[in-house]
Amino acid sequence: MSIRFDGRVAIVTGAGGGLGRHYALDLARRGARVVVNDLGGDRSGQGGSDAAQAVVEEIRAAGGTAMANGASVTDVAQMEEMVARAQEAWGGVHILINNAGVLRDRSFAKMTPEDFAFVVGVHLLGSANATKACWDSFRTQGYGRVLMTASSSGLFGNFGQANYAAAKLGLVGLARTLHLEGARYDIRVNTIAPVAGTRMTEELFPADAFAAFAPEKVAPAALFLVSEDAPSNQIVGAGAGVFQASEITLTPGVLLEGDALSPEGVAAHWAAITDRTGALVPESGAAQAMLIDAALARG
């Protein structure tokens, strides 16, 4: 069955280029009316451009419907105004793809507190701001699709990206909590961890690999994850046409008592504690306490 977005209004942040541009173009091609949001700065967040309007013109030239928006995701009022404009023009908002991002990479020893806060502010707080601006409408209309953009750096760590990684893993926690809070309203919240050749990553890829990791090879996962029949609470890796599922798991645990309830006891039982046999994928944070209760019952 073809996945379509007719009658849906989508907001894509950071859509002036790279992944966001392809998301916006593909959503419009499949019937969505799209708010193309982009502040227009470079990958460090400096400067400005007419990138969003250029994407809107591409969409309109192909017969689609779109509007440009230059608001900063770091400004709550601007995010609220962006959503209000879409609602006034098109009657609502149904889809939000949080894609806006910046990089200020350097080792933690050399990273300034300002660079750490700025990157976390754009990625994590910016995504929260945009989502909050849509949230009441999603709840009222009983429908919403939200996609957060994480990264393998956040899931697994990456040298020189402490600020970026902290923000990206924070987005996973945000997505999982919003999945729980939005479920009764048919608000489905997912996370994508893309690997793509864009202006943010052009220095990381050799020329031949840059082409292989084209953004259009990530977009199919993003569109599926904001579709009507999308799953929820998923972390999906995507790059070069390869799609993966990532999970955060929890081992059953080991009950330590008596003399074993000590640092030495943890060390002695470390192999059993970290044995992933029987590991679970928790549905919520309560699972940790439940597994502890199970271990106590066994003990």
mmCIF file of C-alpha atoms in Angstrom:
data_model
loop_
_atom_site.group_PDB
_atom_site.id
_atom_site.type_symbol
_atom_site.label_atom_id
_atom_site.label_comp_id
_atom_site.label_asym_id
_atom_site.label_seq_id
_atom_site.Cartn_x
_atom_site.Cartn_y
_atom_site.Cartn_z
ATOM 1 C CA MET A 1 0.000 0.000 0.000
ATOM 2 C CA SER A 2 1.296 3.430 -0.951
ATOM 3 C CA ILE A 3 2.182 5.743 1.931
ATOM 4 C CA ARG A 4 0.589 9.145 1.376
ATOM 5 C CA PHE A 5 0.251 12.339 3.396
ATOM 6 C CA ASP A 6 -2.717 13.959 1.684
ATOM 7 C CA GLY A 7 -4.499 16.305 4.055
ATOM 8 C CA ARG A 8 -1.567 16.339 6.472
ATOM 9 C CA VAL A 9 0.510 19.345 7.470
ATOM 10 C CA ALA A 10 4.145 18.687 8.287
ATOM 11 C CA ILE A 11 6.826 20.843 9.874
ATOM 12 C CA VAL A 12 10.452 19.970 9.171
ATOM 13 C CA THR A 13 13.069 21.931 11.096
ATOM 14 C CA GLY A 14 16.496 22.430 9.586
ATOM 15 C CA ALA A 15 14.978 21.756 6.171
ATOM 16 C CA GLY A 16 17.023 24.216 4.142
ATOM 17 C CA GLY A 17 19.487 21.530 3.065
ATOM 18 C CA GLY A 18 20.726 18.006 3.605
ATOM 19 C CA LEU A 19 18.398 15.521 5.240
ATOM 20 C CA GLY A 20 15.722 18.065 6.107
ATOM 21 C CA ARG A 21 15.439 19.211 2.518
ATOM 22 C CA HIS A 22 14.884 15.666 1.317
ATOM 23 C CA TYR A 23 12.320 15.018 4.039
ATOM 24 C CA ALA A 24 10.420 18.158 3.015
ATOM 25 C CA LEU A 25 10.572 17.372 -0.700
ATOM 26 C CA ASP A 26 9.436 13.782 -0.214
ATOM 27 C CA LEU A 27 6.606 14.708 2.156
ATOM 28 C CA ALA A 28 5.329 17.290 -0.334
ATOM 29 C CA ARG A 29 5.681 14.836 -3.210
ATOM 30 C CA ARG A 30 3.402 12.475 -1.285
ATOM 31 C CA GLY A 31 0.741 15.076 -0.641
ATOM 32 C CA ALA A 32 1.694 16.881 2.571
ATOM 33 C CA ARG A 33 1.673 20.634 2.969
ATOM 34 C CA VAL A 34 5.068 21.444 4.419
ATOM 35 C CA VAL A 35 6.507 24.146 6.629
ATOM 36 C CA VAL A 36 10.167 24.360 5.631
ATOM 37 C CA ASN A 37 11.907 25.718 8.710
ATOM 38 C CA ASP A 38 15.535 26.781 8.595
ATOM 39 C CA LEU A 39 17.387 29.552 10.362
ATOM 40 C CA GLY A 40 19.882 29.496 7.514
ATOM 41 C CA GLY A 41 23.135 29.423 9.460
ATOM 42 C CA ASP A 42 26.202 27.323 8.751
ATOM 43 C CA ARG A 43 26.825 24.063 10.534
ATOM 44 C CA SER A 44 28.178 25.888 13.587
ATOM 45 C CA GLY A 45 25.010 27.995 13.799
ATOM 46 C CA GLN A 46 26.503 31.209 12.405
ATOM 47 C CA GLY A 47 25.269 33.382 9.565
ATOM 48 C CA GLY A 48 22.073 33.167 7.559
ATOM 49 C CA SER A 49 20.649 32.403 4.129
ATOM 50 C CA ASP A 50 17.473 31.981 2.100
ATOM 51 C CA ALA A 51 17.800 28.202 2.148
ATOM 52 C CA ALA A 52 14.246 27.563 3.361
ATOM 53 C CA GLN A 53 12.702 29.664 0.611
ATOM 54 C CA ALA A 54 14.783 27.854 -2.007
ATOM 55 C CA VAL A 55 13.348 24.521 -0.862
ATOM 56 C CA VAL A 56 9.830 25.953 -0.901
ATOM 57 C CA GLU A 57 10.365 27.019 -4.495
ATOM 58 C CA GLU A 58 11.509 23.494 -5.354
ATOM 59 C CA ILE A 59 8.355 22.077 -3.800
ATOM 60 C CA ARG A 60 6.088 24.535 -5.576
ATOM 61 C CA ALA A 61 7.805 23.935 -8.894
ATOM 62 C CA ALA A 62 6.973 20.259 -8.519
ATOM 63 C CA GLY A 63 3.311 21.062 -7.822
ATOM 64 C CA GLY A 64 3.436 20.861 -4.033
ATOM 65 C CA THR A 65 2.406 23.251 -1.260
ATOM 66 C CA ALA A 66 4.886 24.733 1.200
ATOM 67 C CA MET A 67 5.798 27.803 3.189
ATOM 68 C CA ALA A 68 9.178 28.990 4.414
ATOM 69 C CA ASN A 69 9.893 29.731 8.058
ATOM 70 C CA GLY A 70 13.097 31.228 9.442
ATOM 71 C CA ALA A 71 12.410 30.793 13.152
ATOM 72 C CA SER A 72 15.041 29.535 15.566
ATOM 73 C CA VAL A 73 14.211 26.321 17.387
ATOM 74 C CA THR A 74 15.912 27.793 20.443
ATOM 75 C CA ASP A 75 13.201 30.468 20.757
ATOM 76 C CA VAL A 76 9.976 29.171 22.294
ATOM 77 C CA ALA A 77 7.875 32.112 21.100
ATOM 78 C CA GLN A 78 9.128 31.723 17.541
ATOM 79 C CA MET A 79 8.228 28.028 17.558
ATOM 80 C CA GLU A 80 4.739 28.827 18.824
ATOM 81 C CA GLU A 81 4.334 31.464 16.110
ATOM 82 C CA MET A 82 5.520 28.985 13.447
ATOM 83 C CA VAL A 83 2.870 26.470 14.485
ATOM 84 C CA ALA A 84 0.198 29.183 14.658
ATOM 85 C CA ARG A 85 1.001 30.316 11.113
ATOM 86 C CA ALA A 86 0.666 26.769 9.800
ATOM 87 C CA GLN A 87 -2.634 26.319 11.612
ATOM 88 C CA GLU A 88 -3.967 29.606 10.283
ATOM 89 C CA ALA A 89 -2.962 28.799 6.719
ATOM 90 C CA TRP A 90 -3.792 25.102 6.585
ATOM 91 C CA GLY A 91 -6.006 24.302 9.547
ATOM 92 C CA GLY A 92 -3.621 22.273 11.667
ATOM 93 C CA VAL A 93 -0.312 20.492 12.112
ATOM 94 C CA HIS A 94 -0.017 16.707 12.108
ATOM 95 C CA ILE A 95 3.665 15.869 11.657
ATOM 96 C CA LEU A 96 6.850 17.264 13.165
ATOM 97 C CA ILE A 97 10.327 16.191 12.139
ATOM 98 C CA ASN A 98 12.932 17.647 14.503
ATOM 99 C CA ASN A 99 15.962 17.798 12.245
ATOM 100 C CA ALA A 100 17.631 21.150 12.995
ATOM 101 C CA GLY A 101 21.171 20.820 14.267
ATOM 102 C CA VAL A 102 24.643 22.273 14.553
ATOM 103 C CA LEU A 103 28.134 20.996 15.250
ATOM 104 C CA ARG A 104 30.902 22.491 17.359
ATOM 105 C CA ASP A 105 33.255 19.541 17.606
ATOM 106 C CA ARG A 106 36.391 19.391 19.702
ATOM 107 C CA SER A 107 37.725 17.250 22.506
ATOM 108 C CA PHE A 108 36.084 17.758 25.878
ATOM 109 C CA ALA A 109 39.349 19.154 27.257
ATOM 110 C CA LYS A 110 39.219 21.966 24.678
ATOM 111 C CA MET A 111 35.448 22.459 24.540
ATOM 112 C CA THR A 112 34.119 25.664 26.070
ATOM 113 C CA PRO A 113 31.025 25.614 28.273
ATOM 114 C CA GLU A 114 29.434 27.965 25.740
ATOM 115 C CA ASP A 115 29.936 25.504 22.876
ATOM 116 C CA PHE A 116 28.576 22.663 24.991
ATOM 117 C CA ALA A 117 25.467 24.628 25.982
ATOM 118 C CA PHE A 118 24.867 25.923 22.461
ATOM 119 C CA VAL A 119 24.848 22.496 20.826
ATOM 120 C CA VAL A 120 22.655 21.005 23.556
ATOM 121 C CA GLY A 121 20.376 24.018 23.244
ATOM 122 C CA VAL A 122 19.829 23.610 19.516
ATOM 123 C CA HIS A 123 19.445 19.834 19.400
ATOM 124 C CA LEU A 124 17.777 18.911 22.676
ATOM 125 C CA LEU A 125 16.041 22.066 23.864
ATOM 126 C CA GLY A 126 15.242 23.077 20.291
ATOM 127 C CA SER A 127 13.488 19.773 19.636
ATOM 128 C CA ALA A 128 11.609 20.103 22.914
ATOM 129 C CA ASN A 129 10.547 23.657 21.999
ATOM 130 C CA ALA A 130 9.230 22.671 18.585
ATOM 131 C CA THR A 131 7.455 19.611 19.961
ATOM 132 C CA LYS A 132 5.899 21.559 22.836
ATOM 133 C CA ALA A 133 4.546 24.093 20.347
ATOM 134 C CA CYS A 134 2.693 21.274 18.555
ATOM 135 C CA TRP A 135 1.773 19.133 21.553
ATOM 136 C CA ASP A 136 -1.543 20.645 22.637
ATOM 137 C CA SER A 137 -2.837 20.547 19.065
ATOM 138 C CA PHE A 138 -1.774 16.930 18.685
ATOM 139 C CA ARG A 139 -3.622 16.027 21.880
ATOM 140 C CA THR A 140 -6.755 17.960 20.937
ATOM 141 C CA GLN A 141 -7.029 16.491 17.456
ATOM 142 C CA GLY A 142 -6.130 12.983 18.627
ATOM 143 C CA TYR A 143 -3.313 12.609 16.134
ATOM 144 C CA GLY A 144 0.360 13.471 15.915
ATOM 145 C CA ARG A 145 3.570 12.093 14.523
ATOM 146 C CA VAL A 146 6.914 13.234 15.937
ATOM 147 C CA LEU A 147 10.367 12.225 14.762
ATOM 148 C CA MET A 148 13.443 13.047 16.821
ATOM 149 C CA THR A 149 16.897 12.956 15.272
ATOM 150 C CA ALA A 150 19.465 11.162 17.383
ATOM 151 C CA SER A 151 22.871 9.873 16.299
ATOM 152 C CA SER A 152 25.228 6.982 16.719
ATOM 153 C CA SER A 153 27.359 9.502 18.621
ATOM 154 C CA GLY A 154 24.638 9.752 21.240
ATOM 155 C CA LEU A 155 23.827 6.054 21.278
ATOM 156 C CA PHE A 156 27.401 4.812 21.374
ATOM 157 C CA GLY A 157 29.716 7.810 21.874
ATOM 158 C CA ASN A 158 32.151 9.510 19.519
ATOM 159 C CA PHE A 159 35.469 11.225 20.172
ATOM 160 C CA GLY A 160 35.260 15.010 20.013
ATOM 161 C CA GLN A 161 31.474 15.203 20.246
ATOM 162 C CA ALA A 162 30.640 15.318 23.942
ATOM 163 C CA ASN A 163 28.142 18.165 23.467
ATOM 164 C CA TYR A 164 26.506 16.610 20.416
ATOM 165 C CA ALA A 165 26.400 13.129 21.940
ATOM 166 C CA ALA A 166 24.861 14.373 25.187
ATOM 167 C CA ALA A 167 22.124 16.156 23.267
ATOM 168 C CA LYS A 168 21.436 13.224 20.970
ATOM 169 C CA LEU A 169 21.038 10.661 23.737
ATOM 170 C CA GLY A 170 18.892 13.164 25.606
ATOM 171 C CA LEU A 171 16.568 13.166 22.604
ATOM 172 C CA VAL A 172 16.125 9.406 22.944
ATOM 173 C CA GLY A 173 14.924 9.850 26.518
ATOM 174 C CA LEU A 174 12.630 12.681 25.448
ATOM 175 C CA ALA A 175 11.152 10.594 22.636
ATOM 176 C CA ARG A 176 10.537 7.598 24.872
ATOM 177 C CA THR A 177 8.763 9.662 27.493
ATOM 178 C CA LEU A 178 6.625 11.483 24.933
ATOM 179 C CA HIS A 179 5.708 8.111 23.430
ATOM 180 C CA LEU A 180 4.252 7.113 26.810
ATOM 181 C CA GLU A 181 2.478 10.420 27.379
ATOM 182 C CA GLY A 182 1.118 10.677 23.848
ATOM 183 C CA ALA A 183 -0.068 7.115 23.302
ATOM 184 C CA ARG A 184 -3.673 7.699 24.411
ATOM 185 C CA TYR A 185 -3.946 10.547 21.880
ATOM 186 C CA ASP A 186 -2.507 8.558 18.963
ATOM 187 C CA ILE A 187 0.673 10.611 19.113
ATOM 188 C CA ARG A 188 3.449 8.348 17.914
ATOM 189 C CA VAL A 189 7.020 9.355 18.661
ATOM 190 C CA ASN A 190 10.078 7.779 17.087
ATOM 191 C CA THR A 191 13.784 8.462 16.776
ATOM 192 C CA ILE A 192 16.007 8.241 13.728
ATOM 193 C CA ALA A 193 19.795 7.934 13.870
ATOM 194 C CA PRO A 194 20.900 8.852 10.346
ATOM 195 C CA VAL A 195 24.268 8.502 8.684
ATOM 196 C CA ALA A 196 24.331 10.785 5.668
ATOM 197 C CA GLY A 197 26.622 12.889 3.551
ATOM 198 C CA THR A 198 25.539 16.472 4.252
ATOM 199 C CA ARG A 199 27.250 19.783 4.906
ATOM 200 C CA MET A 200 27.487 18.768 8.580
ATOM 201 C CA THR A 201 29.412 15.597 7.721
ATOM 202 C CA GLU A 202 31.204 16.423 4.469
ATOM 203 C CA GLU A 203 34.612 16.513 6.154
ATOM 204 C CA LEU A 204 34.060 13.063 7.678
ATOM 205 C CA PHE A 205 33.465 11.137 4.434
ATOM 206 C CA PRO A 206 35.825 10.343 1.572
ATOM 207 C CA ALA A 207 34.386 11.596 -1.733
ATOM 208 C CA ASP A 208 33.155 8.193 -2.905
ATOM 209 C CA ALA A 209 31.551 7.381 0.446
ATOM 210 C CA PHE A 210 29.915 10.815 0.573
ATOM 211 C CA ALA A 211 27.938 9.946 -2.547
ATOM 212 C CA ALA A 212 27.020 6.488 -1.245
ATOM 213 C CA PHE A 213 25.576 8.022 1.923
ATOM 214 C CA ALA A 214 23.267 10.419 0.097
ATOM 215 C CA PRO A 215 20.422 11.905 2.190
ATOM 216 C CA GLU A 216 17.764 10.445 -0.087
ATOM 217 C CA LYS A 217 18.822 6.988 1.133
ATOM 218 C CA VAL A 218 17.777 7.954 4.681
ATOM 219 C CA ALA A 219 14.483 9.673 3.859
ATOM 220 C CA PRO A 220 12.397 6.481 3.383
ATOM 221 C CA ALA A 221 12.816 5.609 7.071
ATOM 222 C CA ALA A 222 11.903 9.116 8.187
ATOM 223 C CA LEU A 223 8.727 9.175 6.127
ATOM 224 C CA PHE A 224 7.670 5.731 7.328
ATOM 225 C CA LEU A 225 8.194 6.777 10.954
ATOM 226 C CA VAL A 226 5.804 9.741 10.573
ATOM 227 C CA SER A 227 3.202 7.921 8.487
ATOM 228 C CA GLU A 228 -0.327 7.098 9.659
ATOM 229 C CA ASP A 229 0.564 3.453 10.346
ATOM 230 C CA ALA A 230 3.957 4.193 11.885
ATOM 231 C CA PRO A 231 5.143 2.286 14.939
ATOM 232 C CA SER A 232 6.055 4.217 18.066
ATOM 233 C CA ASN A 233 8.963 4.230 20.516
ATOM 234 C CA GLN A 234 11.431 2.984 17.911
ATOM 235 C CA ILE A 235 15.079 3.934 17.347
ATOM 236 C CA VAL A 236 15.924 3.413 13.697
ATOM 237 C CA GLY A 237 19.359 3.695 12.160
ATOM 238 C CA ALA A 238 19.492 4.660 8.497
ATOM 239 C CA GLY A 239 22.310 5.216 6.036
ATOM 240 C CA ALA A 240 23.241 4.338 2.449
ATOM 241 C CA GLY A 241 19.989 2.400 2.071
ATOM 242 C CA VAL A 242 20.655 0.227 5.124
ATOM 243 C CA PHE A 243 18.062 0.366 7.905
ATOM 244 C CA GLN A 244 18.659 -0.863 11.449
ATOM 245 C CA ALA A 245 16.802 -1.056 14.742
ATOM 246 C CA SER A 246 18.552 -0.064 17.953
ATOM 247 C CA GLU A 247 17.404 -1.029 21.426
ATOM 248 C CA ILE A 248 18.285 -0.123 24.996
ATOM 249 C CA THR A 249 18.259 -3.337 27.006
ATOM 250 C CA LEU A 250 18.465 -4.321 30.654
ATOM 251 C CA THR A 251 19.928 -7.535 32.031
ATOM 252 C CA PRO A 252 17.919 -9.556 34.592
ATOM 253 C CA GLY A 253 20.361 -8.610 37.328
ATOM 254 C CA VAL A 254 22.060 -10.374 40.223
ATOM 255 C CA LEU A 255 21.011 -10.097 43.865
ATOM 256 C CA LEU A 256 23.957 -9.537 46.196
ATOM 257 C CA GLU A 257 23.561 -10.115 49.938
ATOM 258 C CA GLY A 258 25.724 -10.380 53.031
ATOM 259 C CA ASP A 259 29.447 -10.040 52.404
ATOM 260 C CA ALA A 260 28.784 -9.981 48.648
ATOM 261 C CA LEU A 261 26.917 -6.683 49.021
ATOM 262 C CA SER A 262 30.128 -4.731 48.611
ATOM 263 C CA PRO A 263 32.341 -3.277 45.876
ATOM 264 C CA GLU A 264 34.293 -6.529 45.951
ATOM 265 C CA GLY A 265 31.051 -8.458 45.511
ATOM 266 C CA VAL A 266 30.093 -6.391 42.463
ATOM 267 C CA ALA A 267 33.552 -7.061 41.013
ATOM 268 C CA ALA A 268 33.298 -10.786 41.707
ATOM 269 C CA HIS A 269 29.873 -11.031 40.069
ATOM 270 C CA TRP A 270 30.568 -8.644 37.204
ATOM 271 C CA ALA A 271 30.388 -11.337 34.512
ATOM 272 C CA ALA A 272 26.949 -12.419 35.713
ATOM 273 C CA ILE A 273 25.721 -8.841 36.112
ATOM 274 C CA THR A 274 26.661 -8.031 32.518
ATOM 275 C CA ASP A 275 25.524 -11.347 31.026
ATOM 276 C CA ARG A 276 22.917 -10.349 28.441
ATOM 277 C CA THR A 277 21.176 -13.720 28.465
ATOM 278 C CA GLY A 278 17.515 -12.958 29.069
ATOM 279 C CA ALA A 279 17.993 -9.208 28.625
ATOM 280 C CA LEU A 280 14.784 -7.246 28.183
ATOM 281 C CA VAL A 281 13.782 -4.192 26.174
ATOM 282 C CA PRO A 282 11.990 -2.095 28.819
ATOM 283 C CA GLU A 283 8.702 -0.414 27.934
ATOM 284 C CA SER A 284 9.336 2.320 30.495
ATOM 285 C CA GLY A 285 11.649 3.314 33.311
ATOM 286 C CA ALA A 286 9.541 1.284 35.731
ATOM 287 C CA ALA A 287 11.005 -1.892 34.245
ATOM 288 C CA GLN A 288 14.208 -1.474 36.244
ATOM 289 C CA ALA A 289 12.332 -1.563 39.550
ATOM 290 C CA MET A 290 10.272 -4.517 38.310
ATOM 291 C CA LEU A 291 13.405 -6.480 37.471
ATOM 292 C CA ILE A 292 14.800 -5.681 40.916
ATOM 293 C CA ASP A 293 11.589 -7.028 42.445
ATOM 294 C CA ALA A 294 11.956 -10.186 40.364
ATOM 295 C CA ALA A 295 15.544 -10.636 41.526
ATOM 296 C CA LEU A 296 14.455 -10.206 45.152
ATOM 297 C CA ALA A 297 11.726 -12.788 44.654
ATOM 298 C CA ARG A 298 14.229 -15.259 43.221
ATOM 299 C CA GLY A 299 16.559 -14.573 46.109
#
